[in-house]
Coordinates of C-alpha atoms in Angstrom, one line a residue:
M1 CA 0.4 0.2 -0.1
P2 CA 1.3 3.2 -0.9
K3 CA 2.4 5.6 1.7
G4 CA -0.7 7.8 3.0
A5 CA -3.1 5.9 0.7
L6 CA -5.0 5.5 4.2
W7 CA -5.8 9.3 3.8
R8 CA -8.1 8.1 0.9
H9 CA -9.5 5.2 2.2
P10 CA -13.3 7.0 3.3
D11 CA -14.2 4.5 5.5
F12 CA -10.9 4.7 7.4
L13 CA -11.3 8.2 8.0
R14 CA -14.5 7.4 9.2
L15 CA -13.3 4.9 12.2
W16 CA -10.6 7.0 12.2
T17 CA -12.7 10.4 13.5
G18 CA -14.8 8.3 15.7
Q19 CA -12.5 7.1 17.9
T20 CA -10.4 10.2 17.8
I21 CA -13.7 11.8 19.6
S22 CA -14.0 8.8 21.8
N23 CA -10.5 8.7 22.8
F24 CA -11.2 11.8 23.9
G25 CA -14.0 11.2 25.5
D26 CA -12.5 8.6 27.3
K27 CA -9.9 10.7 29.1
I28 CA -12.6 13.4 30.0
S29 CA -14.4 10.5 32.1
L30 CA -11.2 8.9 33.9
V31 CA -11.0 12.9 35.4
A32 CA -14.4 13.4 36.0
L33 CA -16.2 10.3 37.4
P34 CA -13.8 10.1 40.4
T35 CA -14.4 13.7 40.6
V36 CA -18.2 12.6 41.0
A37 CA -17.5 9.9 43.2
V38 CA -15.3 12.4 45.7
V39 CA -17.3 16.2 45.1
V40 CA -20.6 15.1 44.3
L41 CA -21.0 11.9 46.6
H42 CA -18.5 12.7 49.3
G43 CA -16.0 9.5 48.7
G44 CA -12.6 9.1 49.4
A45 CA -10.0 7.7 48.7
F46 CA -11.4 4.0 48.6
E47 CA -14.8 4.5 46.9
A48 CA -11.8 6.6 43.8
G49 CA -10.0 3.0 44.3
V50 CA -12.9 0.9 43.7
L51 CA -13.8 3.1 40.2
G52 CA -9.8 2.3 39.2
A53 CA -10.3 -1.2 39.8
L54 CA -13.3 -1.4 37.3
R55 CA -11.3 0.1 34.7
F56 CA -8.9 -3.1 34.4
L57 CA -11.0 -5.9 36.3
P58 CA -13.2 -6.4 33.1
Y59 CA -10.5 -7.4 30.9
L60 CA -9.4 -9.7 33.2
V61 CA -12.6 -11.4 33.5
F62 CA -13.9 -10.8 30.3
G63 CA -11.2 -10.4 27.7
P64 CA -11.4 -13.7 26.6
F65 CA -14.7 -14.4 25.9
A66 CA -15.0 -10.9 23.9
G67 CA -12.2 -12.7 21.3
M68 CA -14.4 -15.6 21.1
L69 CA -17.5 -13.4 20.3
A70 CA -15.3 -11.1 18.0
D71 CA -14.4 -14.2 15.6
K72 CA -17.9 -15.0 15.3
L73 CA -20.1 -12.1 14.6
S74 CA -19.8 -9.1 13.1
K75 CA -17.1 -6.9 14.6
R76 CA -18.7 -3.6 13.1
R77 CA -22.2 -4.3 14.5
T78 CA -20.5 -5.2 18.0
M79 CA -18.8 -2.2 18.0
I80 CA -22.0 -0.1 17.3
W81 CA -23.9 -1.8 20.2
A82 CA -20.8 -1.0 22.7
D83 CA -21.2 2.5 22.1
A84 CA -25.1 2.6 22.2
G85 CA -24.4 0.8 25.6
R86 CA -21.8 3.0 26.6
L87 CA -23.6 6.0 25.9
A88 CA -26.9 5.0 27.6
A89 CA -24.8 4.5 30.8
L90 CA -23.0 7.1 30.8
A91 CA -25.7 9.3 30.2
S92 CA -28.1 8.0 33.0
I93 CA -25.3 9.4 35.2
P94 CA -26.2 13.0 34.6
A95 CA -29.4 11.9 34.5
A96 CA -29.9 10.5 38.2
W97 CA -27.6 13.9 39.3
G98 CA -30.5 15.7 37.9
M99 CA -33.5 13.6 39.6
G100 CA -31.1 14.1 42.9
A101 CA -31.0 10.3 42.6
L102 CA -27.4 9.5 41.7
T103 CA -25.8 6.8 44.3
M104 CA -22.7 5.3 44.6
A105 CA -23.6 1.9 43.8
H106 CA -25.0 3.7 40.7
L107 CA -21.7 4.8 39.6
Y108 CA -19.7 1.7 40.8
V109 CA -22.8 -0.2 38.0
V110 CA -22.2 2.5 35.7
A111 CA -18.3 2.2 35.5
A112 CA -18.1 -1.5 35.5
L113 CA -20.9 -1.9 32.6
V114 CA -18.5 0.7 30.7
G115 CA -15.7 -1.5 31.1
V116 CA -17.3 -4.5 30.0
L117 CA -18.4 -3.1 27.0
T118 CA -15.3 -1.2 26.3
V119 CA -13.6 -4.9 26.4
F120 CA -15.8 -6.1 23.4
F121 CA -15.4 -3.7 21.8
E122 CA -11.7 -3.0 22.1
V123 CA -11.2 -6.6 21.0
S124 CA -13.2 -6.3 18.1
Y125 CA -12.0 -2.8 17.4
Q126 CA -8.3 -4.5 17.2
S127 CA -9.8 -7.1 15.0
Y128 CA -11.4 -5.4 12.5
V129 CA -8.7 -2.9 11.4
P130 CA -6.9 -5.7 9.5
A131 CA -9.6 -6.3 7.4
L132 CA -10.7 -2.6 6.9
V133 CA -7.2 -1.8 5.7
G134 CA -5.7 -5.2 4.4
R135 CA -2.4 -6.1 6.6
A136 CA -0.1 -3.8 4.1
G137 CA -1.9 -0.7 6.0
L138 CA -1.6 -1.8 9.2
Y139 CA 1.7 0.2 10.2
E140 CA -0.1 3.6 8.9
A141 CA -3.2 2.6 10.6
N142 CA -2.0 1.9 13.8
S143 CA 0.7 4.6 13.3
K144 CA -2.6 7.0 13.1
L145 CA -4.6 6.0 15.7
Q146 CA -1.9 5.8 18.3
M147 CA -1.6 9.8 17.0
S148 CA -5.3 10.3 18.2
R149 CA -5.2 7.9 21.3
S150 CA -1.5 10.2 22.7
S151 CA -3.4 13.1 21.6
S152 CA -6.2 12.6 24.1
Q153 CA -3.9 11.7 26.6
V154 CA -2.3 15.1 26.4
F155 CA -5.3 17.1 26.0
G156 CA -8.1 14.9 27.4
S157 CA -7.6 15.2 30.9
A158 CA -6.7 18.8 30.4
L159 CA -10.1 19.4 28.2
G160 CA -12.0 17.4 31.3
G161 CA -11.1 20.2 33.8
L162 CA -12.2 23.0 31.8
L163 CA -15.4 20.8 31.5
M164 CA -15.7 20.1 35.2
Q165 CA -15.0 24.0 35.5
L166 CA -17.6 25.1 33.4
L167 CA -20.6 22.1 33.8
G168 CA -19.6 20.7 36.8
S169 CA -18.6 16.9 37.1
A170 CA -21.5 15.2 36.3
L171 CA -22.5 17.2 33.3
A172 CA -18.7 16.5 31.7
V173 CA -19.5 13.2 31.9
L174 CA -22.4 13.8 29.2
A175 CA -19.3 14.7 26.9
D176 CA -18.1 11.1 26.9
A177 CA -22.0 10.1 26.4
L178 CA -21.7 12.0 23.6
S179 CA -18.4 10.7 22.1
F180 CA -19.5 7.2 22.2
L181 CA -22.8 8.7 19.9
L182 CA -20.3 10.2 17.4
S183 CA -18.2 7.1 17.3
A184 CA -21.0 4.8 16.9
I185 CA -22.4 6.8 13.6
S186 CA -18.9 7.1 12.4
L187 CA -19.2 2.8 13.0
V188 CA -23.0 3.3 10.9
L189 CA -21.7 5.3 8.0
M190 CA -18.8 2.9 7.0
K191 CA -19.5 1.2 3.8
H192 CA -17.1 -1.8 4.4
R193 CA -18.6 -5.3 5.5
E194 CA -16.9 -7.8 6.5
E195 CA -16.9 -11.3 5.3
A196 CA -18.3 -14.0 6.9
A197 CA -16.7 -16.1 9.3
P198 CA -15.7 -19.6 7.9
A199 CA -18.1 -22.3 9.6
P200 CA -16.4 -24.9 11.2
A201 CA -16.0 -28.7 9.5
G202 CA -17.9 -31.3 11.2
D203 CA -19.1 -30.8 14.7
R204 CA -19.3 -27.2 16.4
P205 CA -16.2 -26.9 18.4
S206 CA -17.4 -26.0 22.3
P207 CA -16.4 -22.5 24.1
G208 CA -13.7 -24.2 25.7
A209 CA -12.3 -25.4 22.4
Q210 CA -12.4 -22.3 20.8
L211 CA -10.7 -20.4 23.5
R212 CA -8.2 -23.2 23.7
E213 CA -7.2 -22.8 20.0
G214 CA -6.8 -18.9 20.4
L215 CA -4.5 -19.4 23.5
S216 CA -2.6 -21.9 21.4
A217 CA -1.9 -19.3 18.8
L218 CA -1.2 -16.9 20.9
F219 CA 1.7 -18.9 22.6
G220 CA 2.5 -22.0 20.0
V221 CA 3.9 -19.5 18.0
R222 CA 7.4 -18.0 18.6
L223 CA 7.2 -14.6 17.4
L224 CA 4.1 -14.2 19.4
R225 CA 5.3 -15.8 22.6
D226 CA 8.2 -13.5 22.6
L227 CA 6.3 -10.7 21.9
M228 CA 3.6 -10.8 24.9
C229 CA 6.3 -12.3 27.4
S230 CA 8.2 -9.3 27.1
S231 CA 4.9 -7.3 26.6
T232 CA 3.5 -8.7 30.1
L233 CA 7.3 -8.3 31.7
G234 CA 7.4 -4.3 30.3
N235 CA 3.8 -3.3 31.1
T236 CA 4.5 -4.6 34.7
G237 CA 7.8 -2.6 35.1
A238 CA 6.0 0.9 33.1
S239 CA 3.0 0.3 35.8
M240 CA 5.3 0.2 38.3
G241 CA 7.0 3.3 37.3
A242 CA 4.2 5.0 36.3
A243 CA 2.9 4.8 39.7
L244 CA 6.0 6.0 41.6
V245 CA 7.5 8.9 39.6
L246 CA 5.0 10.8 40.5
V247 CA 5.4 10.0 44.0
F248 CA 9.2 10.6 43.5
A249 CA 8.2 14.0 41.8
Y250 CA 6.9 15.4 45.1
H251 CA 8.7 13.8 47.7
E252 CA 12.2 13.6 46.5
G253 CA 12.5 16.2 43.4
G254 CA 10.4 18.5 45.9
L255 CA 8.1 20.0 42.8
T256 CA 5.3 22.0 42.7
P257 CA 1.3 20.2 41.0
G258 CA 2.3 23.2 38.1
E259 CA 5.4 21.7 37.3
V260 CA 5.0 18.1 37.9
G261 CA 1.8 19.3 35.4
L262 CA 4.2 20.7 33.3
A263 CA 6.5 17.3 32.8
F264 CA 4.0 15.3 32.6
A265 CA 2.9 17.0 29.2
V266 CA 6.3 16.9 28.0
G267 CA 5.8 13.0 28.7
G268 CA 2.8 13.4 27.0
A269 CA 4.3 15.1 23.8
G270 CA 6.3 12.4 23.8
F271 CA 3.9 9.6 23.3
I272 CA 2.8 11.9 20.1
V273 CA 6.3 12.0 18.8
G274 CA 6.4 8.1 19.4
A275 CA 3.5 7.8 17.0
A276 CA 4.8 9.9 14.6
V277 CA 8.1 8.7 13.9
A278 CA 7.9 4.8 14.7
T279 CA 7.5 3.7 11.2
R280 CA 10.9 5.6 10.1
V281 CA 12.8 4.7 13.1
A282 CA 11.8 0.7 12.0
A283 CA 12.9 1.7 8.3
A284 CA 16.2 3.2 9.0
V285 CA 17.1 0.9 12.1
R286 CA 14.7 -2.3 10.5
L287 CA 12.1 -3.3 12.5
G288 CA 13.2 -5.9 14.8
P289 CA 16.0 -3.9 16.3
A290 CA 13.3 -0.8 16.8
I291 CA 10.8 -3.1 18.8
T292 CA 13.8 -4.9 20.9
A293 CA 15.2 -1.1 21.6
C294 CA 11.7 0.5 23.3
P295 CA 11.7 -1.5 26.3
V296 CA 15.5 -0.8 26.8
L297 CA 14.9 3.2 26.5
A298 CA 11.7 3.3 28.4
G299 CA 13.4 1.5 31.2
I300 CA 16.8 3.9 30.9
G301 CA 14.3 6.8 31.6
Y302 CA 13.1 5.2 34.8
L303 CA 16.5 4.0 36.3
V304 CA 17.8 7.9 36.0
V305 CA 14.8 9.8 37.8
P306 CA 16.2 8.1 41.4
G307 CA 19.5 9.9 40.1
L308 CA 17.7 13.2 40.0
G309 CA 17.7 16.2 42.8
P310 CA 15.6 19.4 43.9
S311 CA 18.0 21.0 41.2
T312 CA 18.0 18.8 38.5
A313 CA 13.6 17.2 39.0
L314 CA 11.9 19.4 36.6
V315 CA 14.3 19.1 33.6
G316 CA 15.1 15.7 34.4
L317 CA 11.5 14.5 34.8
A318 CA 10.4 15.8 31.5
V319 CA 13.1 14.5 29.8
T320 CA 12.8 10.7 31.3
Q321 CA 9.0 10.9 30.6
F322 CA 9.5 11.8 26.8
L323 CA 11.9 8.8 26.1
V324 CA 9.4 7.1 28.1
G325 CA 6.6 8.6 25.8
V326 CA 8.7 8.0 22.7
A327 CA 9.6 4.3 23.1
Q328 CA 6.1 3.0 24.8
S329 CA 4.0 4.6 21.6
M330 CA 6.3 2.7 19.3
Y331 CA 6.7 -0.4 21.3
N332 CA 2.7 -0.1 21.1
I333 CA 2.7 0.6 17.3
H334 CA 4.7 -2.2 16.4
V335 CA 3.7 -4.4 18.5
M336 CA -0.2 -4.3 17.4
S337 CA 0.6 -4.1 14.1
L338 CA 3.0 -7.4 14.4
V339 CA 0.3 -9.5 16.1
Q340 CA -2.9 -8.4 13.7
S341 CA -0.1 -8.8 10.5
V342 CA 0.9 -12.9 11.7
T343 CA -2.8 -13.9 13.2
P344 CA -5.1 -15.6 10.7
Q345 CA -7.8 -13.2 10.4
H346 CA -10.5 -15.7 12.1
L347 CA -8.5 -16.3 15.3
L348 CA -7.7 -12.8 15.4
G349 CA -10.3 -11.8 18.1
R350 CA -9.1 -14.2 20.4
V351 CA -5.9 -13.7 20.2
S352 CA -6.3 -10.0 20.6
G353 CA -8.5 -10.7 23.7
G354 CA -6.1 -13.1 25.2
A355 CA -3.3 -10.5 24.7
M356 CA -5.3 -7.8 26.0
T357 CA -6.2 -9.8 29.2
L358 CA -2.1 -10.2 29.6
V359 CA -1.6 -6.8 28.7
M360 CA -4.3 -5.3 31.6
G361 CA -3.5 -8.0 34.2
S362 CA 0.2 -6.7 34.1
M363 CA -0.6 -3.5 34.1
A364 CA -2.8 -4.0 37.3
L365 CA -0.6 -6.2 38.7
G366 CA 2.5 -3.8 38.4
S367 CA 0.6 -0.8 39.9
M368 CA 0.1 -3.0 43.0
I369 CA 3.6 -4.0 43.8
G370 CA 5.1 -0.8 42.8
G371 CA 2.8 1.2 45.6
L372 CA 3.9 -1.8 48.3
L373 CA 7.4 -2.1 47.1
G374 CA 7.7 1.8 47.5
G375 CA 6.8 1.6 50.8
V376 CA 8.9 -1.3 51.6
I377 CA 12.3 -0.5 49.8
G378 CA 11.6 3.5 49.2
V379 CA 10.5 4.9 46.1
P380 CA 14.0 5.5 44.3
A381 CA 14.7 1.5 44.7
A382 CA 11.5 0.5 43.9
L383 CA 12.3 2.8 40.3
V384 CA 15.1 0.9 39.7
V385 CA 13.5 -2.3 39.7
S386 CA 10.7 -1.0 37.5
G387 CA 13.8 0.3 35.2
A388 CA 14.9 -3.3 35.0
L389 CA 12.3 -4.9 34.7
L390 CA 11.7 -3.0 31.6
V391 CA 15.5 -3.6 30.2
A392 CA 15.5 -7.3 31.2
S393 CA 11.7 -7.5 29.1
S394 CA 14.0 -7.2 26.3
V395 CA 15.9 -10.5 26.8
F396 CA 12.8 -12.5 25.0
L397 CA 13.2 -9.8 22.0
L398 CA 16.8 -10.7 22.0
A399 CA 16.6 -14.6 22.1
G400 CA 14.0 -15.1 19.5
P401 CA 13.0 -14.0 16.1
V402 CA 12.3 -10.8 16.8
V403 CA 15.3 -8.4 16.5
R404 CA 16.4 -10.3 13.3
M405 CA 13.2 -9.2 11.9
A406 CA 13.7 -6.7 8.6
K407 CA 10.0 -5.9 8.1
Q408 CA 6.6 -6.6 8.7
P409 CA 5.9 -10.5 8.5
S410 CA 3.0 -12.3 7.2
A411 CA 0.8 -15.2 8.7
D412 CA 2.5 -17.4 6.5
D413 CA 5.9 -16.8 7.5
A414 CA 5.1 -16.7 11.2
G415 CA 3.9 -20.0 10.2
Q416 CA 7.3 -21.0 8.5
D417 CA 8.6 -20.0 11.6
A418 CA 7.2 -22.1 13.9
R419 CA 7.5 -25.1 11.4
E420 CA 11.5 -24.3 11.4
E421 CA 11.7 -24.5 14.8
R422 CA 9.5 -27.5 15.4
T423 CA 9.0 -30.1 13.3
D424 CA 10.0 -31.3 9.7
E425 CA 6.2 -31.8 9.1
P426 CA 4.3 -28.8 6.7
E427 CA 2.1 -26.8 8.5
P428 CA -0.1 -24.0 6.3
S429 CA -0.4 -21.2 8.9
V430 CA -0.2 -19.9 12.4
A431 CA -3.2 -21.7 13.3
A432 CA -1.6 -24.7 12.4
A433 CA 1.7 -24.0 13.8
A434 CA -0.2 -23.2 17.1
S435 CA -1.3 -26.3 17.8
E436 CA 1.6 -27.6 19.8
T437 CA 4.2 -25.3 21.4
P438 CA 8.4 -25.6 20.3

């Protein structure tokens, strides 16, 4: 696909526009929902913590099942229904507030429902993009989509704060609800229609067998297994660092809230830069080395932080968070594109669901470990551990086929790699290669 071809792809532009709006809406709710709990309903740290946990838990419980459903049903329709459900759930908050009937239990139910629907949306969405743009367009598509996510990270929370200041936190949630409406409209307007999923030969596999097939595809091929192991360990370290660096900035760095906000804004800009340069870096140094370098660079960013003092904390944190942002953004684009490239379309939902469960689970685990470890050995030492985990996660990439990759492979390439490592018997694809772990 020629560079920039997706600018002339009307359906991708509709998807991209809808997701950009929805990403900003998500960041508004990320600020507004806890604010409703604390300010409107007079909750505390526990209530805010429960709302935060409800963002992660649905991925752990429903990720594999969402993947199984995505491989069976129309992904576009699943996304539309998920958007409609999230619209209704979030719109109920300002409605209940206006009637004086809003309770903490209501807020918990909405957060849980939105979390579950988000899992089904995200898994279907990641499985739908390859069918929409073709495997040749994945890097350009994921770069553009990551650019939107990164921009929302930088500006979305500020927009949420502004809306809360103007409208109040309960009404600010309505902005996120409307973003899901616009996302659903963009999906309805798309003309692309998916091919029907192939009917299984013989008896339909049981749900358990379908789940096992997806997990086998994820862990049975060396390339995917190495990427998942690296991502799981790296995300654990990155989440530890993200939980700790804010505490370090205030306690050891002596920064003011305004200075911390500035440093993290620079870090957010790193995510945008990473999305903009990901494909160019991969072309310049080859894909494998570009992927392998990302967790090392992010790890160095966290390893440097404990050496900062009050006189260097502001500039040092800005630089290190920028480095972490660039590295994480590039890594996300490359890994997502690789998983989508080498996985057969009929397995992509289950593979995406399994991968998402691992990623979100490791992020939740990292946040908890970071807080506990910081209290036991101190925040600077815990930051060293987080950086070391990120650097160590690159070992999975160095020891296998990832670092040797020059370009984006296909499903047949991954299947061939698995065959060469495991057996002399011919196997036609990732699906077949995934039946046994080498």
